[in-house]
Amino acid sequence: MIAAETWHAQDVADVMRQLGVTQAGLDPEEAARRSARHGANELRREQTASPLGLLVGQFKSLIVGILAAAAVVSGLLGEWVDAAAILAIVVLNGVIGFYQEYGAERALAALRRMTAPTARVRRGGRSLQIPARDVVDGDLLELDPGDLVPADARLLKSASLQTNEAPLTGESQAVEKRTARLELPEAPLAERANMVYLGTSVASGRATAVVVATGMRTQFGRIMDLLAGAGAGG
């Protein structure tokens, strides 16, 4: 298989061959097999704590317990300044950790709201509207103005396509897309003009694209992993 980061540097024919799909799209039976192999096209939903739970959780670590014990000992010895300083450190650390985790939780929720509920794909020569969670690697997406892109995909055909990639790259203006392969495999994400990504949307034009990554294997999925790690490390 082509390395996940170099689909943009491959010719359309090579991408189609590697993904085992024709212009008619996947057979429904093959799509079902791929769905069973890779799982649903969904961003992971982890159980989240309430704000109060997040705050309390900041004071459950071993180091906090040690500092609290040190503050108590200092107080018993009459070292009130030291005790107050230690308690201030504990409280400040807890507040900072809470805001980090709470911010990460809100960001994860916002990312999930950017995913598409449905997708139009070509399977077995037919154009079908399916739940976005059923999209698999190799599916041919049919994209129209206003559509949310349901997965990461390599463009096959494009007619004046422009996408809004602000949620992913921060680019405020619509980005013009084209199908030609890029010469640089190491091209940064914002410069991969022949790719469309989960969580972005079609500003104008139309296109057909072949799915190369779904769910947590998408660029959005990677961002969610980073945010979840940042929250857990808070």
Tab-separated table of C-alpha atoms in Angstrom:
chain	number	residue	atom	x	y	z
A	1	MET	CA	0.000	0.000	0.000
A	2	ILE	CA	1.009	3.614	-0.515
A	3	ALA	CA	2.250	5.320	2.618
A	4	ALA	CA	-0.569	7.287	4.248
A	5	GLU	CA	1.282	10.571	3.853
A	6	THR	CA	2.036	10.309	0.128
A	7	TRP	CA	-1.324	9.829	-1.628
A	8	HIS	CA	-0.978	13.386	-2.948
A	9	ALA	CA	2.298	12.465	-4.683
A	10	GLN	CA	0.772	9.554	-6.643
A	11	ASP	CA	-0.941	9.494	-10.032
A	12	VAL	CA	-4.694	8.888	-9.979
A	13	ALA	CA	-4.256	5.514	-11.715
A	14	ASP	CA	-1.754	4.369	-9.075
A	15	VAL	CA	-4.045	5.424	-6.243
A	16	MET	CA	-7.010	3.590	-7.763
A	17	ARG	CA	-4.958	0.447	-8.307
A	18	GLN	CA	-3.556	0.455	-4.789
A	19	LEU	CA	-7.012	0.885	-3.301
A	20	GLY	CA	-8.480	-1.824	-5.534
A	21	VAL	CA	-11.316	0.266	-6.968
A	22	THR	CA	-12.598	1.112	-10.460
A	23	GLN	CA	-14.543	4.082	-11.799
A	24	ALA	CA	-17.718	2.143	-10.987
A	25	GLY	CA	-16.833	2.236	-7.311
A	26	LEU	CA	-16.610	-0.612	-4.857
A	27	ASP	CA	-19.010	-3.545	-4.942
A	28	PRO	CA	-21.380	-3.423	-1.944
A	29	GLU	CA	-19.973	-6.747	-0.727
A	30	GLU	CA	-16.402	-5.438	-0.815
A	31	ALA	CA	-17.479	-2.258	0.972
A	32	ALA	CA	-19.012	-4.401	3.723
A	33	ARG	CA	-15.788	-6.396	4.075
A	34	ARG	CA	-13.714	-3.222	4.374
A	35	SER	CA	-16.102	-1.776	6.938
A	36	ALA	CA	-15.738	-4.932	9.040
A	37	ARG	CA	-11.954	-4.741	8.711
A	38	HIS	CA	-11.446	-1.064	9.567
A	39	GLY	CA	-14.541	-0.281	11.612
A	40	ALA	CA	-17.014	2.552	11.264
A	41	ASN	CA	-15.978	5.917	9.853
A	42	GLU	CA	-16.348	7.690	13.185
A	43	LEU	CA	-14.241	9.809	15.465
A	44	ARG	CA	-13.706	8.088	18.797
A	45	ARG	CA	-16.107	9.133	21.536
A	46	GLU	CA	-14.556	8.722	24.940
A	47	GLN	CA	-16.530	9.116	28.150
A	48	THR	CA	-16.047	12.641	29.409
A	49	ALA	CA	-16.163	13.883	32.978
A	50	SER	CA	-18.245	16.813	34.216
A	51	PRO	CA	-16.424	20.102	34.911
A	52	LEU	CA	-16.603	19.308	38.630
A	53	GLY	CA	-15.183	15.853	37.977
A	54	LEU	CA	-12.331	17.333	35.960
A	55	LEU	CA	-11.534	19.791	38.753
A	56	VAL	CA	-11.570	17.116	41.456
A	57	GLY	CA	-9.394	14.900	39.283
A	58	GLN	CA	-6.598	17.467	39.375
A	59	PHE	CA	-6.052	16.758	43.068
A	60	LYS	CA	-5.881	12.948	42.925
A	61	SER	CA	-2.258	12.508	41.876
A	62	LEU	CA	0.496	11.221	44.142
A	63	ILE	CA	2.533	14.426	43.894
A	64	VAL	CA	-0.457	16.487	45.040
A	65	GLY	CA	-0.875	14.171	48.018
A	66	ILE	CA	2.787	14.583	48.931
A	67	LEU	CA	2.584	18.375	48.676
A	68	ALA	CA	-0.596	18.450	50.756
A	69	ALA	CA	1.090	16.328	53.430
A	70	ALA	CA	4.086	18.661	53.382
A	71	ALA	CA	1.762	21.646	53.870
A	72	VAL	CA	0.116	19.959	56.862
A	73	VAL	CA	3.495	19.156	58.418
A	74	SER	CA	4.654	22.740	57.886
A	75	GLY	CA	1.490	24.018	59.525
A	76	LEU	CA	1.936	21.729	62.543
A	77	LEU	CA	5.489	23.015	62.917
A	78	GLY	CA	4.259	26.583	62.828
A	79	GLU	CA	5.791	27.296	59.406
A	80	TRP	CA	2.687	29.076	58.149
A	81	VAL	CA	4.401	30.867	55.286
A	82	ASP	CA	5.776	27.592	53.900
A	83	ALA	CA	2.407	25.878	54.356
A	84	ALA	CA	0.585	28.673	52.525
A	85	ALA	CA	3.133	28.652	49.693
A	86	ILE	CA	2.785	24.885	49.207
A	87	LEU	CA	-1.020	25.065	49.230
A	88	ALA	CA	-0.916	27.929	46.725
A	89	ILE	CA	1.210	25.788	44.396
A	90	VAL	CA	-1.228	22.877	44.730
A	91	VAL	CA	-4.246	25.065	43.982
A	92	LEU	CA	-2.578	26.875	41.074
A	93	ASN	CA	-1.465	23.584	39.512
A	94	GLY	CA	-4.985	22.212	39.864
A	95	VAL	CA	-6.596	25.249	38.260
A	96	ILE	CA	-4.169	25.219	35.324
A	97	GLY	CA	-4.689	21.490	34.804
A	98	PHE	CA	-8.471	21.929	34.930
A	99	TYR	CA	-8.488	24.614	32.255
A	100	GLN	CA	-6.227	22.525	30.011
A	101	GLU	CA	-8.463	19.464	30.234
A	102	TYR	CA	-11.695	21.441	30.005
A	103	GLY	CA	-10.429	23.260	26.913
A	104	ALA	CA	-9.403	19.962	25.314
A	105	GLU	CA	-12.851	18.455	26.022
A	106	ARG	CA	-14.590	21.426	24.383
A	107	ALA	CA	-12.272	21.241	21.359
A	108	LEU	CA	-12.957	17.507	20.929
A	109	ALA	CA	-16.700	18.124	21.047
A	110	ALA	CA	-16.354	20.871	18.435
A	111	LEU	CA	-14.415	18.564	16.126
A	112	ARG	CA	-17.121	15.894	16.334
A	113	ARG	CA	-19.766	18.444	15.332
A	114	MET	CA	-17.858	19.139	12.112
A	115	THR	CA	-18.296	15.623	10.737
A	116	ALA	CA	-20.819	14.872	7.990
A	117	PRO	CA	-23.989	12.880	8.822
A	118	THR	CA	-24.327	11.439	5.313
A	119	ALA	CA	-22.238	10.988	2.171
A	120	ARG	CA	-22.906	10.372	-1.503
A	121	VAL	CA	-20.784	7.549	-2.911
A	122	ARG	CA	-20.594	5.534	-6.095
A	123	ARG	CA	-20.848	1.800	-5.525
A	124	GLY	CA	-21.346	-0.851	-8.163
A	125	GLY	CA	-21.921	1.849	-10.780
A	126	ARG	CA	-24.720	3.493	-8.772
A	127	SER	CA	-24.789	6.798	-6.905
A	128	LEU	CA	-25.969	6.197	-3.336
A	129	GLN	CA	-26.648	8.356	-0.291
A	130	ILE	CA	-25.341	6.507	2.769
A	131	PRO	CA	-24.618	7.296	6.427
A	132	ALA	CA	-21.145	8.816	6.651
A	133	ARG	CA	-20.176	6.177	9.249
A	134	ASP	CA	-20.469	3.542	6.474
A	135	VAL	CA	-17.868	5.182	4.201
A	136	VAL	CA	-14.782	2.979	3.697
A	137	ASP	CA	-11.340	3.200	2.121
A	138	GLY	CA	-11.749	3.038	-1.652
A	139	ASP	CA	-15.223	4.554	-1.758
A	140	LEU	CA	-15.734	7.116	-4.523
A	141	LEU	CA	-17.145	10.303	-3.011
A	142	GLU	CA	-19.337	12.611	-5.087
A	143	LEU	CA	-18.913	16.125	-3.711
A	144	ASP	CA	-21.199	19.106	-4.364
A	145	PRO	CA	-21.327	22.696	-3.051
A	146	GLY	CA	-22.170	22.824	0.651
A	147	ASP	CA	-21.177	19.208	1.338
A	148	LEU	CA	-19.158	18.306	4.404
A	149	VAL	CA	-16.298	16.018	3.391
A	150	PRO	CA	-16.905	12.687	5.206
A	151	ALA	CA	-13.351	11.269	5.046
A	152	ASP	CA	-9.838	11.999	3.795
A	153	ALA	CA	-9.773	11.496	0.020
A	154	ARG	CA	-7.637	11.942	-3.089
A	155	LEU	CA	-9.279	13.940	-5.894
A	156	LEU	CA	-9.963	12.056	-9.127
A	157	LYS	CA	-12.019	14.624	-11.018
A	158	SER	CA	-12.621	18.264	-10.195
A	159	ALA	CA	-14.704	21.065	-11.703
A	160	SER	CA	-13.775	24.460	-10.197
A	161	LEU	CA	-13.590	22.871	-6.757
A	162	GLN	CA	-12.855	25.073	-3.756
A	163	THR	CA	-12.976	23.893	-0.153
A	164	ASN	CA	-13.062	25.544	3.239
A	165	GLU	CA	-10.163	24.101	5.239
A	166	ALA	CA	-10.203	26.564	8.135
A	167	PRO	CA	-11.056	23.885	10.740
A	168	LEU	CA	-7.991	21.891	9.698
A	169	THR	CA	-5.326	24.339	8.517
A	170	GLY	CA	-6.603	27.717	9.743
A	171	GLU	CA	-6.786	29.080	6.184
A	172	SER	CA	-9.601	31.644	6.201
A	173	GLN	CA	-10.122	31.747	2.428
A	174	ALA	CA	-11.551	28.957	0.288
A	175	VAL	CA	-8.764	26.837	-1.202
A	176	GLU	CA	-8.676	25.977	-4.902
A	177	LYS	CA	-8.265	22.262	-5.599
A	178	ARG	CA	-6.935	20.329	-8.584
A	179	THR	CA	-6.329	16.683	-9.441
A	180	ALA	CA	-2.693	16.708	-10.630
A	181	ARG	CA	-0.237	14.855	-8.429
A	182	LEU	CA	2.270	16.852	-6.404
A	183	GLU	CA	5.979	16.447	-6.976
A	184	LEU	CA	6.903	16.738	-3.296
A	185	PRO	CA	5.861	13.815	-1.082
A	186	GLU	CA	6.756	15.952	1.947
A	187	ALA	CA	4.402	18.805	0.957
A	188	PRO	CA	2.718	20.225	4.077
A	189	LEU	CA	-0.962	19.569	4.647
A	190	ALA	CA	-2.091	23.047	3.583
A	191	GLU	CA	-0.373	22.637	0.190
A	192	ARG	CA	-1.876	19.278	-0.786
A	193	ALA	CA	-4.181	20.717	-3.405
A	194	ASN	CA	-5.314	17.321	-4.702
A	195	MET	CA	-6.627	16.139	-1.322
A	196	VAL	CA	-9.828	16.820	0.630
A	197	TYR	CA	-10.181	16.090	4.327
A	198	LEU	CA	-12.727	15.041	6.892
A	199	GLY	CA	-14.227	18.070	8.643
A	200	THR	CA	-13.701	20.452	5.727
A	201	SER	CA	-16.488	21.560	3.381
A	202	VAL	CA	-17.072	22.257	-0.298
A	203	ALA	CA	-17.328	26.005	-0.911
A	204	SER	CA	-17.929	25.751	-4.655
A	205	GLY	CA	-17.540	23.411	-7.604
A	206	ARG	CA	-17.915	19.645	-7.826
A	207	ALA	CA	-15.576	16.699	-7.589
A	208	THR	CA	-15.122	12.957	-7.361
A	209	ALA	CA	-12.580	11.687	-4.859
A	210	VAL	CA	-11.448	8.290	-3.620
A	211	VAL	CA	-11.342	7.756	0.151
A	212	VAL	CA	-7.872	7.019	1.539
A	213	ALA	CA	-8.528	7.213	5.297
A	214	THR	CA	-11.543	7.068	7.601
A	215	GLY	CA	-12.304	7.656	11.265
A	216	MET	CA	-9.374	8.030	13.608
A	217	ARG	CA	-6.920	7.418	10.723
A	218	THR	CA	-7.850	10.770	9.165
A	219	GLN	CA	-6.042	14.053	9.794
A	220	PHE	CA	-8.927	15.101	12.052
A	221	GLY	CA	-8.522	11.831	13.934
A	222	ARG	CA	-4.864	12.618	14.538
A	223	ILE	CA	-5.773	16.044	15.875
A	224	MET	CA	-8.263	14.424	18.244
A	225	ASP	CA	-5.556	12.065	19.502
A	226	LEU	CA	-3.280	15.033	20.169
A	227	LEU	CA	-6.028	16.935	21.977
A	228	ALA	CA	-6.966	13.897	24.028
A	229	GLY	CA	-3.303	13.438	24.960
A	230	ALA	CA	-2.999	17.090	25.928
A	231	GLY	CA	-6.077	16.806	28.121
A	232	ALA	CA	-4.883	13.613	29.770
A	233	GLY	CA	-1.486	15.162	30.420
A	234	GLY	CA	-2.987	18.220	32.052
